Amino acid sequence: MPRRRSRRSKSREAREVQQKPGEPTSKEVKQVKKRRTRRKTYRKKVIDIDSLTKSIASEVASALGLDLLGLSNEELVEILRPAIEAVVGESSYKPPTDTIISRLRRHYTNIAKIISMQLLRLREKLTPEQLEFIVLNGEEVAGLNAPRLYQEILRCKRLDLLGNLRILWERYGRPTPFTCPKCGFRAITPDLTCIICGSSVSEKELKKSIDFREKLVEFGEEASISEIKEVLEKGYVLMGEYVKPPSARRSPYDIELFLTPEEKKILSSILKSKIESLVSRI
């Protein structure tokens, strides 16, 4: 005699028959839920960087010499947090403090840049010690922030740091072809203002600082007759790494310098000599 099916099995079969094609069965839904539960169970634990930094900030600062920067405990935690996070990563366990300090020392060049960036972000005004740390250790962070650091150097009277900052500006900043006669940085823009110190420079001052007449003579000797005529007609040249006629391709930092009557005479004299030389060869 065949075994009779229970009411529960009959109702389950009825539900599955009524199911639309493509919809998961109740059995499949249960399996998905089990897999999700299993994933949650095995989720990896990650260190709480904030708590870790607060617990070791003082010890780390002392080991790295940051205790000399005159920072409060809150500032130390804020400054060290990204540095500690960088060396600890997503570790699931707390490394010993000595291990963290060792890693920070091993990667000190990059860690010092992070600290320099944090100092500039947190402090509106720097102490002489903080300023020295950034200029000597910040590399591209210092170079890119040279205008602000220049003002801090003047305020803190740390003129001994100017040489280092000029080097960093040349290497990592946005140097132009022209040196500012007031601050000594290559930072004069086409509108004759200095990116670093903010000073405005006259054409006369700029010409004197770059020995313009000598460069104008060099241009006249190398330029064609038509190029010299173009300059005399328009009355100005483009000054970049060298003197160019107005029609030449411009670079972002080229400056238009207008010629004085005396400078026009220099070019006219060179033009006359070139024409006479050309006629004599005909």
mmCIF file with all atom_site columns, C-alpha atoms in Angstrom, residues 143-144 147 169-170 172-180 185-196 206 210 237-244 248-257:
data_model
loop_
_atom_site.group_PDB
_atom_site.id
_atom_site.type_symbol
_atom_site.label_atom_id
_atom_site.label_alt_id
_atom_site.label_comp_id
_atom_site.label_asym_id
_atom_site.label_entity_id
_atom_site.label_seq_id
_atom_site.pdbx_PDB_ins_code
_atom_site.Cartn_x
_atom_site.Cartn_y
_atom_site.Cartn_z
_atom_site.occupancy
_atom_site.B_iso_or_equiv
_atom_site.pdbx_formal_charge
_atom_site.auth_seq_id
_atom_site.auth_comp_id
_atom_site.auth_asym_id
_atom_site.auth_atom_id
_atom_site.pdbx_PDB_model_num
ATOM 1  C CA . GLY A 1 143 ? 58.156 73.022 -1.926  1.00 0.00 ? 143 GLY A CA 1
ATOM 2  C CA . LEU A 1 144 ? 54.474 73.223 -2.830  1.00 0.00 ? 144 LEU A CA 1
ATOM 3  C CA . PRO A 1 147 ? 54.676 80.954 -0.404  1.00 0.00 ? 147 PRO A CA 1
ATOM 4  C CA . TRP A 1 169 ? 60.708 75.507 -4.635  1.00 0.00 ? 169 TRP A CA 1
ATOM 5  C CA . GLU A 1 170 ? 62.975 74.820 -7.619  1.00 0.00 ? 170 GLU A CA 1
ATOM 6  C CA . TYR A 1 172 ? 58.934 70.636 -6.244  1.00 0.00 ? 172 TYR A CA 1
ATOM 7  C CA . GLY A 1 173 ? 57.178 73.988 -6.682  1.00 0.00 ? 173 GLY A CA 1
ATOM 8  C CA . ARG A 1 174 ? 56.221 76.020 -9.767  1.00 0.00 ? 174 ARG A CA 1
ATOM 9  C CA . PRO A 1 175 ? 59.386 77.995 -10.598 1.00 0.00 ? 175 PRO A CA 1
ATOM 10 C CA . THR A 1 176 ? 59.285 80.518 -13.460 1.00 0.00 ? 176 THR A CA 1
ATOM 11 C CA . PRO A 1 177 ? 62.196 81.672 -15.643 1.00 0.00 ? 177 PRO A CA 1
ATOM 12 C CA . PHE A 1 178 ? 62.513 84.939 -13.708 1.00 0.00 ? 178 PHE A CA 1
ATOM 13 C CA . THR A 1 179 ? 64.022 85.586 -10.290 1.00 0.00 ? 179 THR A CA 1
ATOM 14 C CA . CYS A 1 180 ? 62.264 88.072 -8.042  1.00 0.00 ? 180 CYS A CA 1
ATOM 15 C CA . PHE A 1 185 ? 62.906 83.068 -5.725  1.00 0.00 ? 185 PHE A CA 1
ATOM 16 C CA . ARG A 1 186 ? 62.308 82.233 -9.392  1.00 0.00 ? 186 ARG A CA 1
ATOM 17 C CA . ALA A 1 187 ? 58.658 83.163 -9.139  1.00 0.00 ? 187 ALA A CA 1
ATOM 18 C CA . ILE A 1 188 ? 57.849 86.207 -11.319 1.00 0.00 ? 188 ILE A CA 1
ATOM 19 C CA . THR A 1 189 ? 54.648 85.701 -13.352 1.00 0.00 ? 189 THR A CA 1
ATOM 20 C CA . PRO A 1 190 ? 53.634 87.382 -16.661 1.00 0.00 ? 190 PRO A CA 1
ATOM 21 C CA . ASP A 1 191 ? 51.767 90.114 -14.745 1.00 0.00 ? 191 ASP A CA 1
ATOM 22 C CA . LEU A 1 192 ? 55.088 90.972 -13.017 1.00 0.00 ? 192 LEU A CA 1
ATOM 23 C CA . THR A 1 193 ? 54.059 89.792 -9.546  1.00 0.00 ? 193 THR A CA 1
ATOM 24 C CA . CYS A 1 194 ? 55.927 87.296 -7.386  1.00 0.00 ? 194 CYS A CA 1
ATOM 25 C CA . ILE A 1 195 ? 54.210 84.034 -6.418  1.00 0.00 ? 195 ILE A CA 1
ATOM 26 C CA . ILE A 1 196 ? 56.311 83.761 -3.247  1.00 0.00 ? 196 ILE A CA 1
ATOM 27 C CA . LEU A 1 206 ? 63.090 92.933 -14.129 1.00 0.00 ? 206 LEU A CA 1
ATOM 28 C CA . ILE A 1 210 ? 68.059 89.474 -15.959 1.00 0.00 ? 210 ILE A CA 1
ATOM 29 C CA . VAL A 1 237 ? 59.578 91.141 -27.330 1.00 0.00 ? 237 VAL A CA 1
ATOM 30 C CA . LEU A 1 238 ? 58.561 87.969 -25.512 1.00 0.00 ? 238 LEU A CA 1
ATOM 31 C CA . MET A 1 239 ? 60.918 87.173 -22.675 1.00 0.00 ? 239 MET A CA 1
ATOM 32 C CA . GLY A 1 240 ? 61.140 83.606 -21.418 1.00 0.00 ? 240 GLY A CA 1
ATOM 33 C CA . GLU A 1 241 ? 64.251 81.474 -21.185 1.00 0.00 ? 241 GLU A CA 1
ATOM 34 C CA . TYR A 1 242 ? 65.474 83.715 -24.027 1.00 0.00 ? 242 TYR A CA 1
ATOM 35 C CA . VAL A 1 243 ? 64.221 86.683 -26.110 1.00 0.00 ? 243 VAL A CA 1
ATOM 36 C CA . LYS A 1 244 ? 61.646 85.861 -28.817 1.00 0.00 ? 244 LYS A CA 1
ATOM 37 C CA . ALA A 1 248 ? 56.829 83.161 -31.617 1.00 0.00 ? 248 ALA A CA 1
ATOM 38 C CA . ARG A 1 249 ? 55.053 80.381 -29.769 1.00 0.00 ? 249 ARG A CA 1
ATOM 39 C CA . ARG A 1 250 ? 54.370 81.454 -26.198 1.00 0.00 ? 250 ARG A CA 1
ATOM 40 C CA . SER A 1 251 ? 55.034 79.471 -23.039 1.00 0.00 ? 251 SER A CA 1
ATOM 41 C CA . PRO A 1 252 ? 52.829 79.996 -19.940 1.00 0.00 ? 252 PRO A CA 1
ATOM 42 C CA . TYR A 1 253 ? 55.415 82.213 -18.224 1.00 0.00 ? 253 TYR A CA 1
ATOM 43 C CA . ASP A 1 254 ? 56.558 84.386 -21.161 1.00 0.00 ? 254 ASP A CA 1
ATOM 44 C CA . ILE A 1 255 ? 56.489 88.100 -20.365 1.00 0.00 ? 255 ILE A CA 1
ATOM 45 C CA . GLU A 1 256 ? 55.912 90.951 -22.829 1.00 0.00 ? 256 GLU A CA 1
ATOM 46 C CA . LEU A 1 257 ? 58.721 93.492 -22.394 1.00 0.00 ? 257 LEU A CA 1
#
